[in-house]
Coordinates of C-alpha atoms in Angstrom, one line a residue:
Chain A
M1 CA 18.6 40.4 -23.4
I2 CA 17.5 42.6 -20.5
R3 CA 14.7 40.2 -19.7
S4 CA 17.1 37.3 -19.4
L5 CA 19.5 39.4 -17.4
L6 CA 16.7 40.3 -15.0
L7 CA 15.7 36.7 -14.8
S8 CA 19.2 35.6 -13.8
L9 CA 19.5 38.3 -11.3
L10 CA 16.2 37.2 -9.8
T11 CA 17.4 33.7 -9.7
L12 CA 20.5 34.8 -7.9
F13 CA 18.7 36.8 -5.3
G14 CA 15.7 34.6 -5.1
G15 CA 17.8 31.8 -3.8
A16 CA 19.1 33.8 -0.9
G17 CA 20.3 30.7 1.0
I18 CA 22.3 29.3 -1.8
A19 CA 26.0 30.0 -2.1
A20 CA 27.1 31.3 -5.5
A21 CA 26.1 28.3 -7.6
A22 CA 28.6 27.1 -10.2
E23 CA 26.0 24.9 -11.9
P24 CA 22.9 26.3 -13.7
A25 CA 19.8 25.7 -11.7
P26 CA 17.2 23.3 -13.2
G27 CA 14.0 25.0 -14.3
A28 CA 11.9 22.5 -12.5
I29 CA 12.4 19.5 -10.3
H30 CA 10.0 16.6 -10.4
F31 CA 9.2 14.5 -7.3
G32 CA 7.2 11.3 -7.1
A33 CA 5.6 9.4 -4.2
V34 CA 2.7 7.2 -3.4
G35 CA -0.7 8.8 -3.0
S36 CA -4.0 7.5 -1.8
G37 CA -6.0 8.8 -4.7
Y38 CA -9.0 10.2 -2.9
G39 CA -7.7 13.4 -1.2
Q40 CA -5.5 16.3 -2.2
Q41 CA -2.3 16.0 -4.1
V42 CA -0.3 15.0 -1.0
G43 CA 0.9 11.7 0.5
T44 CA 1.6 10.4 4.0
Q45 CA 5.4 10.4 4.0
L46 CA 8.4 12.6 4.7
I47 CA 8.5 14.0 1.2
A48 CA 4.9 15.3 1.7
I49 CA 6.1 17.2 4.8
A50 CA 9.1 18.6 2.8
H51 CA 6.6 19.6 0.1
I52 CA 3.9 21.2 2.2
K53 CA 6.2 22.9 4.7
G54 CA 8.4 24.2 1.9
F55 CA 11.7 22.8 3.2
I56 CA 13.0 21.9 -0.2
Q57 CA 11.8 25.1 -1.9
A58 CA 13.6 27.1 0.8
E59 CA 16.8 25.2 0.0
V60 CA 16.7 25.4 -3.8
G61 CA 15.3 28.9 -4.0
D62 CA 12.0 30.2 -5.4
A63 CA 13.2 30.4 -9.0
V64 CA 13.1 26.6 -9.3
K65 CA 9.7 25.1 -9.8
L66 CA 9.0 22.1 -7.7
D67 CA 6.5 19.6 -9.0
F68 CA 5.2 17.0 -6.6
N69 CA 3.3 13.9 -8.0
Y70 CA 1.5 11.5 -5.8
F71 CA 0.8 8.3 -7.7
T72 CA -2.3 6.1 -6.9
G73 CA -0.7 3.4 -9.1
T74 CA 1.9 3.1 -6.3
G75 CA 5.3 1.4 -7.0
P76 CA 4.8 0.2 -10.6
A77 CA 3.5 3.7 -11.7
I78 CA 6.4 5.4 -10.0
N79 CA 8.8 3.0 -11.7
E80 CA 7.3 3.8 -15.1
A81 CA 7.6 7.5 -14.5
I82 CA 11.2 7.3 -13.5
A83 CA 12.1 5.1 -16.5
N84 CA 10.3 7.6 -18.7
G85 CA 12.4 10.5 -17.3
Q86 CA 9.3 12.2 -15.8
L87 CA 10.8 12.2 -12.3
D88 CA 14.1 13.4 -10.8
F89 CA 13.4 12.3 -7.2
A90 CA 11.1 9.7 -5.6
Q91 CA 10.2 8.3 -2.2
Y92 CA 8.6 4.9 -2.2
G93 CA 8.7 1.3 -1.0
S94 CA 11.7 -1.0 -1.2
L95 CA 10.3 -3.8 -3.4
P96 CA 9.3 -1.8 -6.5
S97 CA 12.5 0.2 -6.3
I98 CA 14.5 -3.0 -6.2
I99 CA 12.6 -4.3 -9.3
L100 CA 13.4 -1.0 -11.1
R101 CA 17.1 -1.1 -10.1
A102 CA 17.3 -4.7 -11.4
T103 CA 16.2 -3.6 -14.9
G104 CA 19.2 -1.3 -15.1
V105 CA 17.4 2.1 -14.7
G106 CA 19.9 4.3 -12.8
T107 CA 18.9 5.6 -9.4
K108 CA 20.7 6.2 -6.1
I109 CA 19.4 5.8 -2.6
I110 CA 20.1 9.1 -0.9
A111 CA 18.1 8.8 2.4
S112 CA 15.8 6.4 4.2
G113 CA 12.1 7.2 4.0
G114 CA 11.2 5.5 7.3
G115 CA 9.0 2.5 7.9
T116 CA 5.3 1.9 7.1
N117 CA 3.5 -0.2 9.7
I118 CA 1.9 -3.3 8.2
Y119 CA -1.3 -4.7 9.5
G120 CA -2.6 -8.3 9.2
V121 CA -6.4 -8.3 9.3
V122 CA -8.9 -11.2 9.3
R123 CA -12.6 -11.2 8.4
T124 CA -14.6 -10.9 11.6
G125 CA -16.3 -14.1 12.6
L126 CA -13.4 -16.3 11.5
P127 CA -11.7 -18.2 14.3
I128 CA -8.2 -16.8 13.5
N129 CA -6.3 -14.8 16.1
S130 CA -2.7 -15.3 15.2
I131 CA -0.4 -15.6 12.2
K132 CA 0.0 -19.4 12.8
E133 CA -3.7 -19.9 12.5
L134 CA -3.7 -18.5 8.9
K135 CA -2.6 -21.9 7.7
G136 CA -4.9 -23.2 5.0
H137 CA -6.6 -19.8 4.5
S138 CA -6.5 -17.3 1.7
V139 CA -4.6 -14.0 2.2
T140 CA -4.9 -11.1 -0.2
I141 CA -2.0 -8.8 -0.8
Q142 CA -0.6 -6.9 -3.8
K143 CA 2.4 -9.1 -4.9
A144 CA 5.9 -7.6 -5.5
T145 CA 5.3 -4.9 -2.8
I146 CA 6.6 -4.5 0.7
L147 CA 3.3 -6.1 1.8
H148 CA 4.2 -9.3 0.0
W149 CA 7.7 -9.2 1.6
S150 CA 6.3 -8.4 5.0
L151 CA 3.7 -11.3 4.8
L152 CA 6.3 -13.9 3.9
E153 CA 8.8 -12.6 6.6
T154 CA 6.0 -12.9 9.2
L155 CA 5.0 -16.4 8.0
K156 CA 8.6 -17.4 8.2
A157 CA 8.9 -16.0 11.8
N158 CA 5.9 -18.1 12.7
G159 CA 7.2 -21.4 11.1
L160 CA 5.0 -21.2 8.0
T161 CA 5.8 -20.8 4.3
E162 CA 3.8 -19.4 1.4
R163 CA 2.7 -22.9 0.5
D164 CA 0.7 -23.1 3.8
I165 CA -1.6 -20.3 2.6
T166 CA -3.3 -19.2 -0.7
I167 CA -2.1 -15.8 -1.9
L168 CA -4.6 -13.7 -3.8
D169 CA -2.8 -11.0 -5.7
L170 CA -5.1 -8.0 -5.9
K171 CA -4.9 -4.2 -5.9
T172 CA -5.9 -2.4 -2.6
A173 CA -9.5 -1.5 -3.7
D174 CA -10.1 -5.0 -4.9
Q175 CA -8.8 -6.5 -1.7
L176 CA -11.6 -4.9 0.1
A177 CA -14.1 -6.4 -2.3
A178 CA -12.5 -9.8 -1.9
L179 CA -12.8 -9.6 1.9
A180 CA -16.3 -8.2 1.8
S181 CA -17.5 -11.0 -0.5
G182 CA -15.7 -13.7 1.4
S183 CA -13.3 -14.6 -1.4
A184 CA -10.4 -13.8 0.9
D185 CA -10.1 -14.6 4.6
A186 CA -7.3 -12.2 5.5
E187 CA -5.4 -9.2 4.2
F188 CA -2.0 -7.7 4.7
G189 CA -2.1 -3.9 4.2
T190 CA -1.1 -0.5 5.4
A191 CA -3.1 1.8 7.6
S192 CA -5.7 1.8 4.8
V193 CA -7.2 -1.3 6.4
L194 CA -8.1 0.4 9.6
P195 CA -11.3 2.0 8.4
L196 CA -12.5 -1.6 7.6
R197 CA -11.9 -2.6 11.2
D198 CA -13.8 0.5 12.3
Q199 CA -16.7 -0.7 10.2
G200 CA -16.6 -4.1 11.9
L201 CA -15.6 -6.0 8.7
V202 CA -12.2 -7.2 9.9
K203 CA -10.2 -7.6 13.1
V204 CA -6.5 -6.8 13.4
I205 CA -4.4 -9.9 14.4
Y206 CA -0.9 -8.5 13.6
T207 CA 0.9 -5.2 13.3
S208 CA 4.6 -5.2 12.3
Q209 CA 5.6 -2.4 14.6
R210 CA 4.3 -4.3 17.6
D211 CA 5.1 -7.9 16.6
D212 CA 8.1 -7.7 14.3
P213 CA 9.7 -4.3 13.6
R214 CA 12.0 -5.8 11.0
A215 CA 9.0 -6.6 8.9
T216 CA 7.9 -3.0 8.9
G217 CA 7.8 -1.9 5.3
P218 CA 11.0 0.1 4.4
S219 CA 11.0 3.0 2.0
A220 CA 13.8 5.2 0.6
F221 CA 14.4 8.5 -1.1
F222 CA 15.9 8.3 -4.5
V223 CA 17.5 10.6 -7.1
T224 CA 18.0 9.5 -10.7
D225 CA 21.6 9.1 -11.8
A226 CA 20.9 11.5 -14.7
F227 CA 19.8 14.3 -12.4
A228 CA 22.5 13.8 -9.8
A229 CA 25.2 13.8 -12.5
K230 CA 23.9 17.0 -14.0
Y231 CA 22.9 18.9 -10.8
P232 CA 25.1 17.6 -7.9
E233 CA 24.7 20.9 -6.0
T234 CA 20.9 21.0 -6.4
T235 CA 20.7 17.4 -5.3
Q236 CA 22.6 18.3 -2.2
H237 CA 20.1 21.1 -1.5
V238 CA 17.2 18.8 -2.0
V239 CA 18.7 16.3 0.5
N240 CA 19.2 19.1 2.9
G241 CA 15.5 20.0 2.6
F242 CA 14.5 16.4 3.1
I243 CA 16.6 16.0 6.3
K244 CA 15.2 19.3 7.6
A245 CA 11.7 17.8 7.1
A246 CA 12.7 14.7 9.0
Q247 CA 14.1 16.9 11.8
W248 CA 10.9 19.0 11.9
V249 CA 8.7 15.8 12.0
A250 CA 10.9 14.4 14.8
Q251 CA 10.0 17.2 17.2
P252 CA 7.0 16.2 19.4
E253 CA 5.4 19.7 19.1
N254 CA 5.1 19.3 15.4
R255 CA 3.5 15.8 15.5
E256 CA -0.1 17.1 15.4
E257 CA 0.6 19.4 12.5
A258 CA 2.3 16.5 10.6
L259 CA -0.7 14.2 11.1
Q260 CA -3.0 17.0 9.8
I261 CA -0.8 17.4 6.7
W262 CA -0.9 13.7 6.0
A263 CA -4.6 13.6 6.6
K264 CA -5.1 15.9 3.5
S265 CA -4.2 12.8 1.4
G266 CA -7.5 11.3 2.2
V267 CA -6.2 8.7 4.7
S268 CA -8.2 9.4 7.8
Y269 CA -6.7 11.3 10.7
A270 CA -7.8 8.5 13.1
S271 CA -5.9 5.9 11.0
L272 CA -2.8 8.1 11.0
K273 CA -3.0 8.7 14.7
E274 CA -3.1 5.0 15.3
E275 CA -0.4 4.3 12.8
Y276 CA 2.1 6.2 14.9
A277 CA 0.5 5.6 18.4
N278 CA 2.9 5.0 21.2
E279 CA 5.8 5.9 19.0
Q280 CA 8.0 8.9 18.4
L281 CA 8.0 10.0 14.8
H282 CA 11.7 10.7 15.5
D283 CA 12.3 6.9 15.7
R284 CA 10.0 5.7 12.9
L285 CA 10.8 8.3 10.3
D286 CA 14.6 8.1 10.8
P287 CA 16.1 9.3 7.4
R288 CA 19.5 7.7 8.0
L289 CA 21.0 5.0 5.9
D290 CA 22.2 3.0 8.9
D291 CA 22.6 -0.8 9.4
F292 CA 19.0 -1.3 10.1
F293 CA 18.0 0.3 6.8
R294 CA 20.7 -1.5 4.9
G295 CA 19.6 -4.8 6.5
Q296 CA 16.0 -4.3 5.5
Y297 CA 17.0 -3.4 1.9
A298 CA 19.4 -6.4 1.7
D299 CA 16.5 -8.6 2.8
G300 CA 14.3 -7.1 0.2
I301 CA 16.9 -7.8 -2.5
D302 CA 17.2 -11.4 -1.4
F303 CA 13.5 -11.7 -1.3
A304 CA 13.1 -10.3 -4.8
K305 CA 15.6 -12.8 -6.1
Q306 CA 14.1 -15.8 -4.4
Q307 CA 10.6 -14.9 -5.6
K308 CA 12.0 -14.4 -9.1
L309 CA 10.8 -10.8 -9.2
T310 CA 14.2 -9.7 -10.6
R311 CA 16.3 -11.2 -13.4
K312 CA 19.5 -9.4 -12.5
D313 CA 21.3 -9.0 -9.2
V314 CA 21.2 -5.8 -7.3
D315 CA 24.4 -4.6 -5.5
L316 CA 23.3 -2.6 -2.5
S317 CA 26.7 -1.1 -1.9
Q318 CA 26.7 0.3 -5.4
W319 CA 23.2 1.6 -5.0
V320 CA 23.3 3.5 -1.7
D321 CA 25.1 6.8 -1.9
P322 CA 25.3 8.2 1.7
S323 CA 27.5 11.2 0.8
Y324 CA 24.7 13.7 0.3
E325 CA 23.1 12.7 3.6
A326 CA 26.4 12.8 5.5
K327 CA 27.0 16.3 4.2
A328 CA 23.5 17.4 5.0
L329 CA 23.7 16.1 8.6
A330 CA 27.1 17.8 9.0
T331 CA 25.8 21.1 7.6
L332 CA 22.8 21.0 9.9
G333 CA 24.7 19.8 12.9
L334 CA 22.5 16.7 13.2
Q335 CA 25.2 14.0 13.2
N336 CA 23.9 12.6 16.5
Y337 CA 20.3 13.6 16.2
W338 CA 19.3 10.0 15.3
P339 CA 20.8 7.0 17.0
N340 CA 22.6 4.2 15.1
R341 CA 20.6 1.0 14.9
D342 CA 21.9 -2.4 14.2
V343 CA 20.3 -4.8 11.7
N344 CA 17.6 -5.8 14.2
G345 CA 16.6 -2.2 14.9
A346 CA 18.3 -2.1 18.3
V347 CA 20.0 1.2 19.2
V348 CA 23.8 0.7 19.4
S349 CA 25.0 4.2 19.9
N350 CA 23.8 7.7 20.1
Chain B
M1 CA -2.0 -12.3 -50.5
L2 CA 0.9 -10.3 -49.1
L3 CA -1.0 -7.1 -48.7
P4 CA -2.2 -7.8 -45.1
L5 CA 1.4 -8.5 -44.0
I6 CA 2.7 -5.1 -45.1
L7 CA 1.4 -3.2 -42.0
P8 CA 2.6 -5.7 -39.4
L9 CA 6.0 -6.1 -41.0
S10 CA 6.5 -2.3 -41.2
V11 CA 5.6 -2.0 -37.5
L12 CA 8.1 -4.7 -36.7
L13 CA 10.8 -2.9 -38.8
L14 CA 10.0 0.4 -37.1
W15 CA 10.2 -1.3 -33.7
Q16 CA 13.6 -2.8 -34.6
I17 CA 14.9 0.5 -35.7
A18 CA 13.5 2.3 -32.6
T19 CA 15.2 -0.2 -30.3
A20 CA 18.5 -0.3 -32.2
R21 CA 18.7 3.5 -32.1
E22 CA 17.4 3.6 -28.5
W23 CA 14.7 6.1 -29.2
L24 CA 13.2 4.8 -25.9
A25 CA 14.9 3.2 -23.0
P26 CA 15.3 -0.6 -23.4
Q27 CA 13.3 -1.0 -20.2
I28 CA 10.4 0.7 -21.8
L29 CA 10.6 -0.7 -25.3
P30 CA 12.6 -4.0 -25.4
S31 CA 13.8 -5.2 -28.7
P32 CA 11.8 -7.7 -30.8
L33 CA 14.5 -10.3 -30.2
T34 CA 14.2 -9.9 -26.4
V35 CA 10.5 -10.3 -26.7
F36 CA 10.9 -13.4 -28.8
W37 CA 13.2 -15.0 -26.3
T38 CA 10.8 -14.1 -23.5
F39 CA 8.1 -15.8 -25.5
V40 CA 10.3 -18.9 -25.8
D41 CA 10.9 -18.9 -22.1
L42 CA 7.3 -18.5 -21.2
V43 CA 6.4 -21.4 -23.6
T44 CA 9.1 -23.8 -22.3
S45 CA 8.4 -23.0 -18.6
G46 CA 4.7 -23.7 -19.3
D47 CA 3.6 -20.4 -17.9
I48 CA 1.9 -19.1 -21.0
V49 CA 0.3 -22.5 -21.9
E50 CA -1.2 -22.7 -18.4
G51 CA -2.4 -19.0 -18.6
L52 CA -3.9 -19.5 -22.0
A53 CA -5.7 -22.7 -21.0
I54 CA -7.3 -20.8 -18.1
S55 CA -8.2 -17.8 -20.3
L56 CA -9.6 -19.9 -23.1
R57 CA -11.8 -21.9 -20.7
R58 CA -13.1 -18.6 -19.3
I59 CA -13.8 -17.3 -22.8
S60 CA -15.6 -20.5 -23.9
V61 CA -17.9 -20.7 -20.8
G62 CA -18.6 -17.0 -20.7
F63 CA -19.2 -16.8 -24.4
A64 CA -21.4 -19.9 -24.4
I65 CA -23.6 -18.4 -21.7
G66 CA -23.7 -15.0 -23.2
A67 CA -24.5 -16.3 -26.7
A68 CA -27.2 -18.6 -25.5
F69 CA -29.1 -15.8 -23.7
G70 CA -28.3 -13.3 -26.4
L71 CA -29.6 -15.5 -29.2
S72 CA -32.8 -16.4 -27.4
L73 CA -33.6 -12.9 -26.4
G74 CA -32.6 -11.5 -29.8
I75 CA -34.8 -14.0 -31.6
A76 CA -37.7 -13.2 -29.3
M77 CA -37.2 -9.5 -29.7
G78 CA -36.9 -9.8 -33.5
R79 CA -40.1 -11.8 -33.7
S80 CA -42.2 -9.7 -31.2
A81 CA -42.4 -6.0 -31.7
K82 CA -44.1 -5.7 -28.3
L83 CA -41.2 -7.4 -26.5
E84 CA -38.8 -5.1 -28.4
Q85 CA -40.7 -2.1 -27.1
Y86 CA -40.5 -3.4 -23.5
V87 CA -36.9 -4.5 -23.4
G88 CA -35.1 -2.8 -26.3
P89 CA -34.5 0.7 -24.7
S90 CA -33.3 -0.8 -21.4
L91 CA -31.0 -3.1 -23.2
R92 CA -29.5 -0.3 -25.3
A93 CA -29.0 1.7 -22.0
I94 CA -27.2 -1.3 -20.4
A95 CA -25.0 -1.6 -23.5
Q96 CA -23.7 1.9 -22.9
V97 CA -22.1 0.9 -19.6
P98 CA -18.9 -0.9 -20.4
S99 CA -18.1 -4.1 -18.6
L100 CA -15.4 -2.3 -16.7
G101 CA -18.0 -0.1 -15.2
W102 CA -19.9 -3.2 -13.9
L103 CA -16.8 -4.7 -12.3
P104 CA -16.7 -2.9 -8.9
F105 CA -20.4 -3.7 -8.3
L106 CA -20.3 -7.3 -9.6
M107 CA -17.1 -8.0 -7.6
L108 CA -19.0 -7.4 -4.4
I109 CA -21.8 -9.6 -5.4
F110 CA -19.9 -12.5 -6.8
G111 CA -16.6 -12.2 -5.1
I112 CA -13.3 -12.6 -6.8
G113 CA -13.4 -15.9 -8.7
E114 CA -14.5 -17.8 -11.8
T115 CA -18.2 -16.8 -11.4
L116 CA -17.2 -13.1 -11.7
N117 CA -15.2 -13.8 -14.8
Y118 CA -18.0 -15.8 -16.5
V119 CA -20.6 -13.2 -15.7
I120 CA -18.4 -10.3 -17.0
I121 CA -17.6 -12.1 -20.2
A122 CA -21.1 -13.4 -20.7
K123 CA -22.5 -9.9 -20.2
A124 CA -20.0 -8.5 -22.8
C125 CA -21.2 -11.1 -25.4
F126 CA -24.9 -10.9 -24.5
V127 CA -25.6 -7.3 -25.6
P128 CA -24.1 -7.2 -29.1
I129 CA -25.6 -10.7 -29.9
T130 CA -29.1 -9.7 -28.7
I131 CA -29.1 -6.4 -30.6
N132 CA -27.7 -7.8 -33.8
T133 CA -30.0 -10.9 -33.8
A134 CA -33.1 -8.8 -33.2
A135 CA -32.1 -6.3 -36.0
G136 CA -31.2 -9.1 -38.4
I137 CA -34.6 -10.8 -37.9
R138 CA -36.5 -7.5 -38.2
N139 CA -34.7 -6.7 -41.5
I140 CA -35.8 -9.8 -43.3
P141 CA -37.7 -8.6 -46.3
V142 CA -41.5 -8.5 -45.6
H143 CA -42.4 -10.3 -48.8
Y144 CA -40.3 -13.4 -47.7
V145 CA -42.4 -13.6 -44.5
E146 CA -45.6 -13.1 -46.5
V147 CA -44.7 -16.0 -48.7
A148 CA -44.0 -18.2 -45.7
H149 CA -47.4 -17.3 -44.3
V150 CA -49.0 -18.1 -47.6
L151 CA -47.2 -21.5 -47.6
R152 CA -48.5 -22.0 -44.1
L153 CA -45.1 -23.0 -42.8
R154 CA -45.1 -24.3 -39.2
R155 CA -43.4 -22.2 -36.6
S156 CA -40.3 -24.4 -36.4
A157 CA -39.9 -24.5 -40.2
M158 CA -40.4 -20.8 -40.3
L159 CA -37.6 -20.3 -37.7
F160 CA -35.0 -22.7 -39.2
R161 CA -35.9 -22.2 -42.9
L162 CA -36.5 -18.5 -43.2
I163 CA -35.7 -16.5 -40.1
L164 CA -32.4 -17.8 -39.0
P165 CA -30.9 -18.2 -42.5
G166 CA -32.2 -14.8 -43.5
A167 CA -30.8 -13.1 -40.5
L168 CA -27.5 -15.1 -40.5
P169 CA -25.1 -12.4 -41.8
T170 CA -26.3 -9.9 -39.2
I171 CA -26.3 -12.5 -36.4
F172 CA -22.8 -13.5 -37.3
S173 CA -21.5 -9.9 -37.3
G174 CA -23.1 -9.8 -33.8
I175 CA -21.3 -12.9 -32.8
R176 CA -18.0 -11.8 -34.1
L177 CA -18.4 -8.4 -32.4
A178 CA -19.3 -10.3 -29.2
L179 CA -16.2 -12.5 -29.3
G180 CA -14.1 -9.3 -29.6
H181 CA -15.9 -7.9 -26.6
A182 CA -15.4 -11.1 -24.7
W183 CA -11.7 -11.0 -25.2
I184 CA -11.6 -7.4 -24.0
A185 CA -13.7 -8.2 -21.0
M186 CA -11.5 -11.2 -20.2
V187 CA -8.3 -9.3 -20.4
V188 CA -9.7 -6.5 -18.3
V189 CA -11.1 -8.7 -15.6
E190 CA -7.9 -10.8 -15.4
M191 CA -5.8 -7.6 -15.2
L192 CA -7.9 -6.2 -12.4
A193 CA -9.5 -8.9 -10.4
D194 CA -7.8 -12.2 -10.9
T195 CA -4.6 -14.0 -10.3
A196 CA -4.3 -16.3 -13.3
G197 CA -4.6 -16.2 -17.1
V198 CA -3.0 -14.2 -19.9
G199 CA -4.4 -10.9 -18.7
Y200 CA -2.9 -11.4 -15.2
M201 CA 0.4 -12.4 -16.8
M202 CA 0.5 -9.0 -18.4
T203 CA -0.3 -7.1 -15.2
W204 CA 2.4 -9.2 -13.5
G205 CA 4.9 -8.2 -16.3
R206 CA 4.0 -4.6 -15.7
T207 CA 4.5 -4.9 -11.9
L208 CA 7.9 -6.5 -12.4
F209 CA 8.8 -3.8 -15.0
Q210 CA 9.4 -6.5 -17.6
I211 CA 7.6 -5.0 -20.5
D212 CA 8.6 -7.8 -22.8
I213 CA 6.2 -10.1 -20.9
V214 CA 3.4 -7.5 -21.5
I215 CA 4.2 -7.4 -25.2
V216 CA 4.2 -11.2 -25.4
G217 CA 0.8 -11.1 -23.9
M218 CA -0.4 -8.5 -26.4
V219 CA 0.9 -10.5 -29.3
V220 CA -0.6 -13.8 -28.1
I221 CA -4.0 -12.2 -27.4
G222 CA -4.0 -10.6 -30.8
A223 CA -3.0 -13.8 -32.6
I224 CA -5.6 -15.9 -30.9
G225 CA -8.3 -13.3 -31.4
F226 CA -7.4 -13.2 -35.0
L227 CA -7.6 -17.0 -35.3
M228 CA -11.0 -17.1 -33.6
D229 CA -12.4 -14.4 -35.8
G230 CA -11.1 -16.4 -38.8
G231 CA -12.8 -19.5 -37.5
L232 CA -16.1 -17.7 -37.1
R233 CA -15.9 -16.4 -40.7
W234 CA -15.2 -19.9 -41.9
I235 CA -18.2 -21.3 -40.0
E236 CA -20.4 -18.5 -41.4
R237 CA -19.3 -19.3 -45.0
R238 CA -20.2 -23.0 -44.4
L239 CA -23.6 -22.1 -43.0
R240 CA -24.3 -19.8 -46.0
R241 CA -23.3 -22.2 -48.7
W242 CA -26.9 -22.4 -49.9
A243 CA -27.0 -18.6 -50.6
P244 CA -26.5 -17.3 -54.1
V245 CA -23.1 -15.5 -54.5
H246 CA -24.7 -12.1 -54.9
A247 CA -26.8 -12.4 -51.8

């Protein structure tokens, strides 16, 4: 009796920043994101900043245990964990999340996770220097991911279709083997392909940020319907922490520290530096659910349908819930911190 | 007659109850009926037939290569104690490394393609066949061999009349074991390093979070494996028709 009284007092004072909460706090909150598998338990995205810098912990109070999981199995593994009820929040790429949504598992999009640069690389020695010249060659990607989507978008922009190339569907580690052994001529991947270039195995012929920002892989931050329904206030606190992390990353003086945090994941510091070269993290890791974000997700949903990755339709307007983010931006006075972008990524207002 | 059906039918019943009562989310455990209709879809669209044709070709080629090498080396090892001393320990050490452990290495050597599939499947068959064949031959009762020597049988007669028939049961358990290993190796290699076949279809089902496709793959692989094993037993019985019932 005394013990539980003490505990609840502790909870009350521990969460100094929290207004008298009407809802009981959850004992633990489980987060999921993509990990690289060879470093520490940390990823290379906004949620990793919110995790390591303690932005979410500060919002929900120290009594709530936060559990961060970085999945090397990427999207499919995160989907399984959400469906199993092992995760309450997740940040990951658009395609797997669309696939999960189409199966009827309840999630809400509560913030954008920002874009991942996508690189097109070709084995050194091959006379291929542009996307158009990929015609007749084999390209390895992992299908049903943002890489698959980005590749086909880029082909389309260059007047090609998937029938003009041979797609070899492999996991990241096996893609390297396929390139090294000559089974594949080209690969579409994330910054994980850069070390290959540094070893002289491949050359970069395309990067989405430089050549076609619309094909830069989108990601989002999700909450499960079950968690949001049970803990709406806690969900708000988590989103506040997420937005604070985005604001922290956006400041140029924190850039170096952010890269150092992400480098703990095992992705090399040099690759990360190049990933964001000539760019403000403020622009790339924009957490807002604006027209650019919605356009990319709508594209992803169409793509999934065309490619028969989903059996049921996904209604984006029912899926995106901007209310938490709007409230967080208002609370933090950040309504105008990020500019509004139109569907093509052009800034329309400040 | 009905005894072997009790377990699968109970599992089916439990599965039906579990989905009807939603013990697990339908996305994780689809109902038996959903799986059945997915199976029908996959058959009518031709996807599964195409995948199976590819997988069965891989099994046949890989198994034929592995069995040919395995039988030859097994017979040689069973006949020559010296060879057994040279090769046996290395072979048993190799057998300890599962096919999956060889995959990253072989992938770099052979690339991603049919050669890799054949090599992995052949390797999976080779080891159990070699070890069982050698053991079967060594365990032929010494007095049989002595009689053969007394009768001055030629080498070929000795091999086909005494050694192979005598070692047949052990060789066949090796072959049946090898076929099982071949299936496992094929599913693994298709799931990890290929873009066609039944194993790939299952990985694809997982990626799309359509677990019914994965279950169809499991059932199909199980059913075909069962039929193949039955076929081998039948062949073994035919080959052993000469043997007295108690042997």
